CSV table of C-alpha atoms and ligand atoms in Angstrom, one decimal:
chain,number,residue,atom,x,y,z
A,1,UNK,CA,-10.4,-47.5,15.6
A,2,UNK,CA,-11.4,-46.3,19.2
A,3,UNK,CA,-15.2,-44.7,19.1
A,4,UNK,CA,-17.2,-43.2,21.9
A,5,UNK,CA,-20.6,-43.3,20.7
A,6,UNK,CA,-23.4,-41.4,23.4
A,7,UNK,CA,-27.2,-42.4,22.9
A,8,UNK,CA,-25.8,-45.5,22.5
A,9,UNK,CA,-29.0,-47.6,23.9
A,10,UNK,CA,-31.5,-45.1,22.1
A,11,UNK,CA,-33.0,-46.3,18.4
A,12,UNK,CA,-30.2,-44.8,16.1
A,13,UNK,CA,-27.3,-45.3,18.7
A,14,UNK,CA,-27.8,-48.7,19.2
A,15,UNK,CA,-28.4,-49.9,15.4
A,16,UNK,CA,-25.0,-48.0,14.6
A,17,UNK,CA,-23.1,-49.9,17.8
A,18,UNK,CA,-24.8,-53.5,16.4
A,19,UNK,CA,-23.5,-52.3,12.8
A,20,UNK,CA,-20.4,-50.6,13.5
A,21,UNK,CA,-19.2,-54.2,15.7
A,22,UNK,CA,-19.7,-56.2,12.6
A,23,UNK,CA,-16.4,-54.7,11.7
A,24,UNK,CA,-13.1,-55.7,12.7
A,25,UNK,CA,-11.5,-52.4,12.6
A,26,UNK,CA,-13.4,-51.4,15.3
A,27,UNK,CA,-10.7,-52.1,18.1
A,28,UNK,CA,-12.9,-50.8,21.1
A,29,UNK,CA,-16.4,-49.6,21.6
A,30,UNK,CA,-17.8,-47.4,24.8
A,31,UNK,CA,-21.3,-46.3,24.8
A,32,UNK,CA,-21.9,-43.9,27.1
A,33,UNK,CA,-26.2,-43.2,27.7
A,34,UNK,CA,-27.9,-41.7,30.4
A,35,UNK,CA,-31.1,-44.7,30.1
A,36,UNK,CA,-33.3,-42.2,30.5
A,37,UNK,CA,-37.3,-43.3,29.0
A,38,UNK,CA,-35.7,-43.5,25.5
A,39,UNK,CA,-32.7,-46.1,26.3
A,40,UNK,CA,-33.1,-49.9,26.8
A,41,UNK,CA,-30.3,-51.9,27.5
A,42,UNK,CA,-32.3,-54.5,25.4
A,43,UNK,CA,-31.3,-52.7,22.1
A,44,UNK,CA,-27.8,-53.4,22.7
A,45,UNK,CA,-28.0,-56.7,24.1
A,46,UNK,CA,-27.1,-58.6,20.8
A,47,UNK,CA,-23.3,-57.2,21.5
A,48,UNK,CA,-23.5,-57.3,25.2
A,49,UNK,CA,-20.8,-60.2,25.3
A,50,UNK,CA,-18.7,-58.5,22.2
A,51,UNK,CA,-15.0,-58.0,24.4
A,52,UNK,CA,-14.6,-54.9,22.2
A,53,UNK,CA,-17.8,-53.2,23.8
A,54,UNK,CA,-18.2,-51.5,27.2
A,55,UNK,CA,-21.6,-49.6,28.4
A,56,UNK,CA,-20.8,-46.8,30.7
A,57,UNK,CA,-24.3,-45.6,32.1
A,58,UNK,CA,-24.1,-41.6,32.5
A,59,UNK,CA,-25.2,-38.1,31.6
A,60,UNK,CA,-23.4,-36.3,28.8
A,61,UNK,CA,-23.9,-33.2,31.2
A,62,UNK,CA,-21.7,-34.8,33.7
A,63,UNK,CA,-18.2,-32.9,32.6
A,64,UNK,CA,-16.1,-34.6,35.1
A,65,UNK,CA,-17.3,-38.2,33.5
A,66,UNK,CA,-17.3,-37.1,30.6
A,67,UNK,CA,-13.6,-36.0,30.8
A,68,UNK,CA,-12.2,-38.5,32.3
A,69,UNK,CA,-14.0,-41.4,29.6
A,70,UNK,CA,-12.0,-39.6,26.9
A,71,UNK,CA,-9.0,-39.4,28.6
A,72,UNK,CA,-9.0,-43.2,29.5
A,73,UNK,CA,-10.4,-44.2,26.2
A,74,UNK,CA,-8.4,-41.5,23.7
A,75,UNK,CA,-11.2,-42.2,21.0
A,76,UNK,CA,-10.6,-41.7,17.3
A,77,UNK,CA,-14.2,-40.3,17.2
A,78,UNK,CA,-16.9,-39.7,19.2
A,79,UNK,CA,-20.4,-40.3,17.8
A,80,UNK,CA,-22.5,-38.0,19.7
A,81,UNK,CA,-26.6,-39.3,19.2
A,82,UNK,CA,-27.8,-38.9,23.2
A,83,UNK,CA,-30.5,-36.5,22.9
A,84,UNK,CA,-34.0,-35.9,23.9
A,85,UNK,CA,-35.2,-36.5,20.6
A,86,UNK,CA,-38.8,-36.4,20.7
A,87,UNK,CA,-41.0,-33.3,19.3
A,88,UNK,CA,-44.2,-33.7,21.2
A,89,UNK,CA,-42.1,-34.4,24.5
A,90,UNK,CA,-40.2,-31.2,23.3
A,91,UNK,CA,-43.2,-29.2,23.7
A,92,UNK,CA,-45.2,-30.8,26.8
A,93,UNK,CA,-41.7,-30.4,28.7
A,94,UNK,CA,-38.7,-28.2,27.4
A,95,UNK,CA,-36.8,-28.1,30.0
A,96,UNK,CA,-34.9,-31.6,29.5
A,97,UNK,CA,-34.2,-30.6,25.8
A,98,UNK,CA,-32.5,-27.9,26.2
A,99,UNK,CA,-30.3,-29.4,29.1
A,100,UNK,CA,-29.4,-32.2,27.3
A,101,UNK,CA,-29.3,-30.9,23.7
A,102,UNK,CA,-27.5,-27.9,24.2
A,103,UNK,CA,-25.6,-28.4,27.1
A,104,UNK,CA,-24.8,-31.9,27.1
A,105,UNK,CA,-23.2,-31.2,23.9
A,106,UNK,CA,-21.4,-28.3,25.1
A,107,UNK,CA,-19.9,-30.5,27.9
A,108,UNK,CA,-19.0,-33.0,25.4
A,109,UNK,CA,-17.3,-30.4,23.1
A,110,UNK,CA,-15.3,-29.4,25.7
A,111,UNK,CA,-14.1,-32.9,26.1
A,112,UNK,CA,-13.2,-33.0,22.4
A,113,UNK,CA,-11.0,-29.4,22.4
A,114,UNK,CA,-8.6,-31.4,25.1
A,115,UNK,CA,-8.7,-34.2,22.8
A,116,UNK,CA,-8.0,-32.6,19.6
A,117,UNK,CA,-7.5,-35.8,17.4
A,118,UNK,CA,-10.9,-37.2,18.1
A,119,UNK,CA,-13.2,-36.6,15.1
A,120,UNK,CA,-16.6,-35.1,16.6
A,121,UNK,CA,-19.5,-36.5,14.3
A,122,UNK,CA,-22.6,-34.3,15.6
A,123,UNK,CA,-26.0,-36.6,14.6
A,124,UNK,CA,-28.5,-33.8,13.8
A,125,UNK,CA,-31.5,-33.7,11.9
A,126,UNK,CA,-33.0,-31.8,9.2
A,127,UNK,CA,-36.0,-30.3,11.4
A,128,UNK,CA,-33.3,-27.7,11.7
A,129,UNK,CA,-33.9,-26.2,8.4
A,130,UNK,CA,-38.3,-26.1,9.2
A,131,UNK,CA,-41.0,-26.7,6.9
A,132,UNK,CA,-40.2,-26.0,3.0
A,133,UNK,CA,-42.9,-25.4,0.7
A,134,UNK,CA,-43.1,-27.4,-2.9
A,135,UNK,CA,-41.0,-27.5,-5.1
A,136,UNK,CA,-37.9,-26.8,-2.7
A,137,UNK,CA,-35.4,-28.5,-0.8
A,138,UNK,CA,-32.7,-27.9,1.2
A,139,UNK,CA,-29.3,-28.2,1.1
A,140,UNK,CA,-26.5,-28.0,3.5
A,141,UNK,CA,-26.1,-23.9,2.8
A,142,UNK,CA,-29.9,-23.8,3.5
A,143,UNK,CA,-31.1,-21.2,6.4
A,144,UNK,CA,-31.8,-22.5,9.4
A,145,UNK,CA,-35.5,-22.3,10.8
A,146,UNK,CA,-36.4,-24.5,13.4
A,147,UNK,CA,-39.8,-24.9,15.0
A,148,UNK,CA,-39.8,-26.9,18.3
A,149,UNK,CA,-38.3,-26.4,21.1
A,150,UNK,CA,-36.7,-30.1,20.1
A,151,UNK,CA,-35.6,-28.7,16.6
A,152,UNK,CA,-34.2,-25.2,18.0
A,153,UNK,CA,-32.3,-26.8,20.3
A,154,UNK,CA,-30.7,-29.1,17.9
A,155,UNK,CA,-30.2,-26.1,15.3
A,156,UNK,CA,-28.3,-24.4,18.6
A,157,UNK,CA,-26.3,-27.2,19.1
A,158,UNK,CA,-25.1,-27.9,15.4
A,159,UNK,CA,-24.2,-24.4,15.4
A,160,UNK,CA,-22.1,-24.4,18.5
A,161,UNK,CA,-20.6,-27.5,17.2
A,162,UNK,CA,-19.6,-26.1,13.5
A,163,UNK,CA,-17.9,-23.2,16.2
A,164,UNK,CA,-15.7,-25.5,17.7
A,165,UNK,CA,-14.2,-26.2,14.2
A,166,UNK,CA,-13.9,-23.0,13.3
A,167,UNK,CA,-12.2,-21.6,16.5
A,168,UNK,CA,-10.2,-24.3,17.9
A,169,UNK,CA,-9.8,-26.7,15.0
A,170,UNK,CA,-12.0,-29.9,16.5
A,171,UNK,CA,-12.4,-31.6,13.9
A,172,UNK,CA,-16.6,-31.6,13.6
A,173,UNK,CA,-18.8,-33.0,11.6
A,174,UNK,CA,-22.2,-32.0,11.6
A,175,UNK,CA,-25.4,-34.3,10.0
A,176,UNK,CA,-28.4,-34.1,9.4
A,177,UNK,CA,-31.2,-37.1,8.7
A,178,UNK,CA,-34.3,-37.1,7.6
A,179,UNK,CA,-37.0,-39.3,9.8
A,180,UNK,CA,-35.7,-42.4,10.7
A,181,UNK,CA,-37.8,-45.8,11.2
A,182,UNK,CA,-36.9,-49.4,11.9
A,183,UNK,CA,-36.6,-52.2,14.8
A,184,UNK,CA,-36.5,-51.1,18.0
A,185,UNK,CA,-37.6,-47.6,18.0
A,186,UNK,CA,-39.3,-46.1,21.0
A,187,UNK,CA,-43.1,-46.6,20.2
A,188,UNK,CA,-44.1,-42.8,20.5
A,189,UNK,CA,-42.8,-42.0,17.3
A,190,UNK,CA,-45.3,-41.7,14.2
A,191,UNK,CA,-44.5,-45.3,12.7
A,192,UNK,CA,-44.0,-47.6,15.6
A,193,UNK,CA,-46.6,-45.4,17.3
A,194,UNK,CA,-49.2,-47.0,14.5
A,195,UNK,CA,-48.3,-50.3,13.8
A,196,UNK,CA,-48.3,-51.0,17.6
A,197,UNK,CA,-52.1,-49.5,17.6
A,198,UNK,CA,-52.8,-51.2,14.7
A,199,UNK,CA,-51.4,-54.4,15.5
A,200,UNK,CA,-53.4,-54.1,18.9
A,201,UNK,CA,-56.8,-53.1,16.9
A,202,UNK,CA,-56.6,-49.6,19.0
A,203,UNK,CA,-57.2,-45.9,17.3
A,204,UNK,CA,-54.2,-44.9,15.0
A,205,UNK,CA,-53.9,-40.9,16.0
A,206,UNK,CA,-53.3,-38.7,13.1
A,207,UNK,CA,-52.7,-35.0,13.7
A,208,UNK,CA,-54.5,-32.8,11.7
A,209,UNK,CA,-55.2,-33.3,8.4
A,210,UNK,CA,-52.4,-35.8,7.8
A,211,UNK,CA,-51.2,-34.1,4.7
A,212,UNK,CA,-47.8,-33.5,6.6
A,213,UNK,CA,-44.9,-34.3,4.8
A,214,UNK,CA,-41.9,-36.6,6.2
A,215,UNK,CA,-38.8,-38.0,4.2
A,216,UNK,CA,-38.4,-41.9,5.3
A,217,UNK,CA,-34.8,-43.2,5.7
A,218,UNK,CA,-34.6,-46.8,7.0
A,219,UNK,CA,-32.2,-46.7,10.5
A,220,UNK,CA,-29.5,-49.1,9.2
A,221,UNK,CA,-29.5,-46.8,6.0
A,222,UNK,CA,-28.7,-44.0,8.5
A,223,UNK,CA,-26.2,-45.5,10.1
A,224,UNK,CA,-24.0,-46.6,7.2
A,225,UNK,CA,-24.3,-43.1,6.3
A,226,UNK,CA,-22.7,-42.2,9.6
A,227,UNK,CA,-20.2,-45.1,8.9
A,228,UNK,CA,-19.0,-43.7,5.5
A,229,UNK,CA,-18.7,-40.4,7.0
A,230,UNK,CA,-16.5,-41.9,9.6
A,231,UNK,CA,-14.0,-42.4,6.6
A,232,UNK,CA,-14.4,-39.9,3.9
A,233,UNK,CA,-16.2,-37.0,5.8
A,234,UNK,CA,-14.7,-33.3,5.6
A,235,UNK,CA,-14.2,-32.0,9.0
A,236,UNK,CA,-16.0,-28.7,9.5
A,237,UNK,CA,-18.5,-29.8,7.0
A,238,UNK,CA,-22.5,-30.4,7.2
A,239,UNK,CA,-23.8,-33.4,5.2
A,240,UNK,CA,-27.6,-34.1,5.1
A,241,UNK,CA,-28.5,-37.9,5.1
A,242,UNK,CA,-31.9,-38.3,3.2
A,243,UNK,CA,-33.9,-41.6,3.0
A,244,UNK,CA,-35.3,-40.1,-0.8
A,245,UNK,CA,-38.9,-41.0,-0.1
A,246,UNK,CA,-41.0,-38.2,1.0
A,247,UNK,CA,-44.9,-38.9,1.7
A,248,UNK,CA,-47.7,-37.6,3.5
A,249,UNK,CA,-48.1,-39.4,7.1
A,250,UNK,CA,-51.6,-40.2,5.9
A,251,UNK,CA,-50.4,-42.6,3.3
A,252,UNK,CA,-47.6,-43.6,5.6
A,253,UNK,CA,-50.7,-44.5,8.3
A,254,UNK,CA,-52.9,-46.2,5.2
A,255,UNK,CA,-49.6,-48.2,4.0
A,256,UNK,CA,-49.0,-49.7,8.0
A,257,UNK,CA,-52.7,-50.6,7.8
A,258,UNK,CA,-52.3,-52.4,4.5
A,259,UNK,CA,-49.3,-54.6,5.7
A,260,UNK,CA,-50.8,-55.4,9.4
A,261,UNK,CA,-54.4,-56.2,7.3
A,262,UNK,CA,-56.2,-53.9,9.3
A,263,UNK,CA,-59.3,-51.5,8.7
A,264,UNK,CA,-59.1,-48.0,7.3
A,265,UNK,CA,-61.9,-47.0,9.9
A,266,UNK,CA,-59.1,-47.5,12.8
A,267,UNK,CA,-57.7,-44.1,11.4
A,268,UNK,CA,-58.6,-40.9,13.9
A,269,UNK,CA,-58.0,-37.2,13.0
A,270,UNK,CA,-56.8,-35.4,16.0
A,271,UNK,CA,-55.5,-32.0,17.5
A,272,UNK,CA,-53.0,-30.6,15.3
A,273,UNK,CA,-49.1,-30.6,16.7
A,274,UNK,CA,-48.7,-26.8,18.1
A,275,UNK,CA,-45.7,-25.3,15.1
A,276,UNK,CA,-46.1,-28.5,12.8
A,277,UNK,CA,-43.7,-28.5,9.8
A,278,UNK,CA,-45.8,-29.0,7.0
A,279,UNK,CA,-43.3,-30.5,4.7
A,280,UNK,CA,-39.1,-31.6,4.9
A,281,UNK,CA,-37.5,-31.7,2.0
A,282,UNK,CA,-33.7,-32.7,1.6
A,283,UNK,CA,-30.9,-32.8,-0.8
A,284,UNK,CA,-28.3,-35.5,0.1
A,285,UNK,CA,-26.3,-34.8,-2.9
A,286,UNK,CA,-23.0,-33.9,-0.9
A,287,UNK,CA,-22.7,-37.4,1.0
A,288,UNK,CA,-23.7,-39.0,-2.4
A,289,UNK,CA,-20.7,-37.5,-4.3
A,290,UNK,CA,-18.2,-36.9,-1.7
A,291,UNK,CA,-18.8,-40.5,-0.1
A,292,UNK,CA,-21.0,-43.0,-2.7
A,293,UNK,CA,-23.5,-43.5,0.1
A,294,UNK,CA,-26.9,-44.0,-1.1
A,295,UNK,CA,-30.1,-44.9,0.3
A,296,UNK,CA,-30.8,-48.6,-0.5
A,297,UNK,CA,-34.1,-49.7,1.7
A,298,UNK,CA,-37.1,-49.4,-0.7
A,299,UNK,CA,-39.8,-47.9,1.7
A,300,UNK,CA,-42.2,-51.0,1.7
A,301,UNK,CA,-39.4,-53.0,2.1
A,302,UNK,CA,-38.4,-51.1,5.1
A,303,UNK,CA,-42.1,-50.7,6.4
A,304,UNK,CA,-42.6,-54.6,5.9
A,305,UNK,CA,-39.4,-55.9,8.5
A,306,UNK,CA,-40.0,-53.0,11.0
A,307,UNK,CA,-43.7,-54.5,11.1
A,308,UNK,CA,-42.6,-58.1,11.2
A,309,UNK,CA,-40.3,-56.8,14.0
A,310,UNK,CA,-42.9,-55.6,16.2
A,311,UNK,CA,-44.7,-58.4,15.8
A,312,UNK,CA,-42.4,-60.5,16.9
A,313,UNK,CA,-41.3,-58.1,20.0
A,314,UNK,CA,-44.4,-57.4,21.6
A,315,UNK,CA,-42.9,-58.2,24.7
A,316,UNK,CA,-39.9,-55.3,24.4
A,317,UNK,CA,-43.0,-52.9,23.4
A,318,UNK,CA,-45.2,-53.8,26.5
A,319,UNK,CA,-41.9,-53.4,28.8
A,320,UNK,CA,-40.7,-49.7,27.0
A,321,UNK,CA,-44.2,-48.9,27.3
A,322,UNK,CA,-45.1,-49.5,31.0
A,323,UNK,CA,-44.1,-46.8,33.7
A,324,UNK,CA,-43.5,-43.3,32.3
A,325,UNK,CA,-45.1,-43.6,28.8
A,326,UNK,CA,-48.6,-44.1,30.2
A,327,UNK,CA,-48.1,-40.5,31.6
A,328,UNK,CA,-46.5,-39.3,28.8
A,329,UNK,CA,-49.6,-40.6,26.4
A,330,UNK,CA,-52.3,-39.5,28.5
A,331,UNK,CA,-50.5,-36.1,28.5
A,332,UNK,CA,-50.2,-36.1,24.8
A,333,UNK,CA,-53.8,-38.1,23.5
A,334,UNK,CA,-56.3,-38.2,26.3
A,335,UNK,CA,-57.9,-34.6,26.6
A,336,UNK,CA,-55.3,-33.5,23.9
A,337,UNK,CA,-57.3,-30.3,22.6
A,338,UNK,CA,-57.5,-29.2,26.2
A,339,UNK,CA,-54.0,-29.6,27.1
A,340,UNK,CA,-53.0,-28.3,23.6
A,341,UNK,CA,-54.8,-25.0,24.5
A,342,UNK,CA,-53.5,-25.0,27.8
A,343,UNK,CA,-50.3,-25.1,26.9
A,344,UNK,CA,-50.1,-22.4,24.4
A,345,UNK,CA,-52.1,-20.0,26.9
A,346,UNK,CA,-49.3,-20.2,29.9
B,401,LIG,P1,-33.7,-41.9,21.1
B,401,LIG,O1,-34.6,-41.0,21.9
B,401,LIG,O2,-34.2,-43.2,20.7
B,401,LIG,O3,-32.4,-42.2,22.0
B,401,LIG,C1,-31.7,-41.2,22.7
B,401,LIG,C2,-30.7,-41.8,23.6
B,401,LIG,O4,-30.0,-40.8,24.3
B,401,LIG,C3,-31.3,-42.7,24.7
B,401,LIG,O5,-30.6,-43.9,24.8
B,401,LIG,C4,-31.2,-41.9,25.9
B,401,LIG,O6,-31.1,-42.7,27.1
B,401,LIG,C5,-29.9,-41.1,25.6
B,401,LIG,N1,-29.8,-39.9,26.4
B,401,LIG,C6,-30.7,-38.9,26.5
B,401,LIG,N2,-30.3,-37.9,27.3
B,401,LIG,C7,-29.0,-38.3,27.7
B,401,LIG,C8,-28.1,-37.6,28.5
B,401,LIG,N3,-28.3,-36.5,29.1
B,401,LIG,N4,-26.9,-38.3,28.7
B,401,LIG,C9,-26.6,-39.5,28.1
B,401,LIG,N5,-27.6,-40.1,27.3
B,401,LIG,C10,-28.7,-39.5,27.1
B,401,LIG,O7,-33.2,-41.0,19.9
B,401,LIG,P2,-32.9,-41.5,18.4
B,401,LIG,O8,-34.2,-41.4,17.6
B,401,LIG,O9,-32.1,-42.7,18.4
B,401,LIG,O10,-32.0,-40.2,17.9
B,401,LIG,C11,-30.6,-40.2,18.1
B,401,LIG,C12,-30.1,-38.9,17.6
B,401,LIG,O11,-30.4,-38.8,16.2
B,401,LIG,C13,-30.6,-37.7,18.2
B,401,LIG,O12,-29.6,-36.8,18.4
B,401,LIG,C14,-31.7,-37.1,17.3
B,401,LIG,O13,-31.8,-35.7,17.4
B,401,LIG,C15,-31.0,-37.5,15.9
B,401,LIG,N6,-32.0,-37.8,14.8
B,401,LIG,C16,-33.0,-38.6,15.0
B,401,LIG,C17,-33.9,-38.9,13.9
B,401,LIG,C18,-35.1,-39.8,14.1
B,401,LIG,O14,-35.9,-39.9,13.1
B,401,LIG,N7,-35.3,-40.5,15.2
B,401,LIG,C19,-33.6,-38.3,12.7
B,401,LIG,C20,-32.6,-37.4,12.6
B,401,LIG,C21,-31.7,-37.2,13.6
B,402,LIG,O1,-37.0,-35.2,10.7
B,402,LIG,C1,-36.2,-35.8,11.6
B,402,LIG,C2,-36.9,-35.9,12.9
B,402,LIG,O2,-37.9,-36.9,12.8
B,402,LIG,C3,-35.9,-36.2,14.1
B,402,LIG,O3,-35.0,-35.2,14.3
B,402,LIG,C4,-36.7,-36.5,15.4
B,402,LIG,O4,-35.8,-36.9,16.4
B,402,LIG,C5,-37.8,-37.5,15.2
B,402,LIG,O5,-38.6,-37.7,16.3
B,402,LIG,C6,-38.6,-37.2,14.0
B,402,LIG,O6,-39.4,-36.0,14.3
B,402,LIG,P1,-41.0,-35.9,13.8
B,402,LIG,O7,-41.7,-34.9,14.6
B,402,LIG,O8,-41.0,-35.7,12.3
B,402,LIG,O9,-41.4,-37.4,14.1
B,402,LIG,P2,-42.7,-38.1,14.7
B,402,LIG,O10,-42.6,-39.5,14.5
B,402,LIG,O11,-43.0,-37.6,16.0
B,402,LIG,O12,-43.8,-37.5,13.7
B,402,LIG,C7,-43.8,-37.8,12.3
B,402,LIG,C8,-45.0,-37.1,11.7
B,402,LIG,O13,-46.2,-37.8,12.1
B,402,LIG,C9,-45.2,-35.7,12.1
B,402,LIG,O14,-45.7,-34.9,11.0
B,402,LIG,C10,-46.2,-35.7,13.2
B,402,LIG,C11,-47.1,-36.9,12.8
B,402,LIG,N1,-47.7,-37.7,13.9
B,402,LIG,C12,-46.8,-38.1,14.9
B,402,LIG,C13,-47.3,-38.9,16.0
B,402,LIG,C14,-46.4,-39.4,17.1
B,402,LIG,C15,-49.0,-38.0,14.0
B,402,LIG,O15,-49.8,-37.6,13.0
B,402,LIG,N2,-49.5,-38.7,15.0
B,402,LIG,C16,-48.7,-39.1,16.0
B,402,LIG,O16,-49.3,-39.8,17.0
């Protein structure tokens, strides 16, 4: 098998690319990623001397590039992850998701409708549907009600996928995953946001009243999702990919605090997110019976390596972390009530 996988160097991309070489079948292996904030080389560097595996550093917008990788490489599938995928970026700055998110993909299934036997796995997420209150949750057939500018750009692009299927036969599959967590993921997001603070005795930031509720699904759990839809996935289908372990982020936040051995009083109650879903809620019933995937990381089990992970990388923390994400977390923490109301004024 010949994959082209985008987002490669991001959190998700590169745990599937470490995964996905520990097979033989896998005959060759191009990532093609844009580095932008979000993408280390360092995430892929345990493969970096695998002969199968080639890093090709360039936008997904870039249709001439773009073209001419799948023409040289004739994938069996491309694995499209490269996005912006962060919701408080999303709504400091929408501009870059939209470019990347919706037309990136549009470039790359353009690509795919020249290449008609590449299968087109669209990795999307299931902010899509929005919040849900108790007792529901959604399924595949599920409207779609996104919130962010992040989440509405990633409904728009699953959409303009599923077309692609529907009116000139690429064979797509869409998915959507609940919140993934796990080594190596870009320390602005909820849990390695936390354990870094906690680990460094520094305010853990919860936004308001942290009764918001996320559904945990360990990365490597994710990605053998992906791997089994790789196989046994329906083209033209949507299957959601749920980790089965919905909690409050304030228990989420208390749980980090237990494992690190750190204080309670650390905890600070911030400016609400502008549009926060107040609860996701999945059914991954389809992908259980059509594929026998199932979830198998028990949360604390999970929440106990990615900690030991960060301990033991402080280094690749301090290095994503200087530069741009200084900017980025004063925009988003220092003065946030200020630049929350500014921002929904203009
Ligand atoms: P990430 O931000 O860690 O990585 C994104 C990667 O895409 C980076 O390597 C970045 O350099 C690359 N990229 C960004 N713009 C690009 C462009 N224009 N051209 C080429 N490369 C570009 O993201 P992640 O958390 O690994 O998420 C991967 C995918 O999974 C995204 O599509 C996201 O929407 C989806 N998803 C994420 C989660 C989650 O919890 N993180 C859950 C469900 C779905
Ligand atoms: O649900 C899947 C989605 O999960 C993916 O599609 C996105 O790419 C991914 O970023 C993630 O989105 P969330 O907005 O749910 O993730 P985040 O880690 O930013 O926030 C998780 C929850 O924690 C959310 O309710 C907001 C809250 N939060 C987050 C941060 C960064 C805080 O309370 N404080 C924080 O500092």
């Amino acid at each position: 098998m010949k994959l082209l996988v985008t987002g490669g160097a991001g959190f998700i991309g590169s745990a599937f690319v470490r995964m996905v070489l520990g097979d033989r079948k896998v005959r060759e292996l191009v990532v093609l990623d844009k580095l932008t904030y979000a993408g280390n080389l360092e995430n892929l560097a345990p493969v970096a001397n695998d002969p199968r595996y080639r890093f090709v550093r360039g936008d997904i917008c870039d249709a001439a590039l773009v073209e001419q990788l799948m023409a040289e490489l004739r994938p069996d599938a491309v694995v499209h992850f490269a996005a912006e995928s962060h919701v408080d970026r999303s709504i400091l700055s929408p501009a870059p998701v939209f470019e990347t998110n919706l037309r990136g993909t549009f470039v790359l299934l353009e690509a795919a409708r020249r290449n008609p036997a590449a299968l087109f796995v669209h990795v999307s997420t299931d902010e899509v549907y929005g919040s849900l209150p108790e007792p529901l949750e959604a399924d595949e057939n599920f409207p779609l009600r996104p919130s962010s500018p992040y989440s509405a750009s990633k409904a728009g692009s699953d959409l303009l996928a599923l077309s692609y299927f529907t009116t000139y036969r690429v064979p797509v599959i869409v998915t959507r995953a609940s919140n993934n967590y796990g080594p190596y993921q870009f320390p602005e997001k909820l849990i390695p946001l936390m354990i870094a603070h906690a680990l460094e005795d520094r305010p853990l930031p919860v936004y308001g009243d942290g009764g918001h509720v996320r559904d945990w699904l360990y990365v490597e759990d994710h990605c053998r999702a992906l791997a089994a839809l790789l196989e046994k996935g329906r083209p033209g289908e949507i299957y959601n990919i749920g980790g089965n372990c919905a909690l409050p982020n304030l228990e989420v936040v208390r749980r980090i605090l237990r494992i690190t051995g750190k204080p309670e009083s650390l905890i600070r109650f911030v400016t609400d997110r502008p549009g926060h879903d107040r609860r996701y809620a999945l059914s991954s019933r389809k992908i259980e019976q059509e594929t026998g995937w199932k979830p198998e990381t028990d949360f604390d089990e999970g929440l106990r390596r990615t900690v030991a992970w960060y301990q033991q990388n402080t280094g690749w923390v301090e290095r994503v972390r200087s530069g741009e994400y200084q900017r980025y977390y004063e925009q988003n923490y220092l003065n946030r009530e200020a630049e929350i109301r500014r921002l929904i004024r203009c």
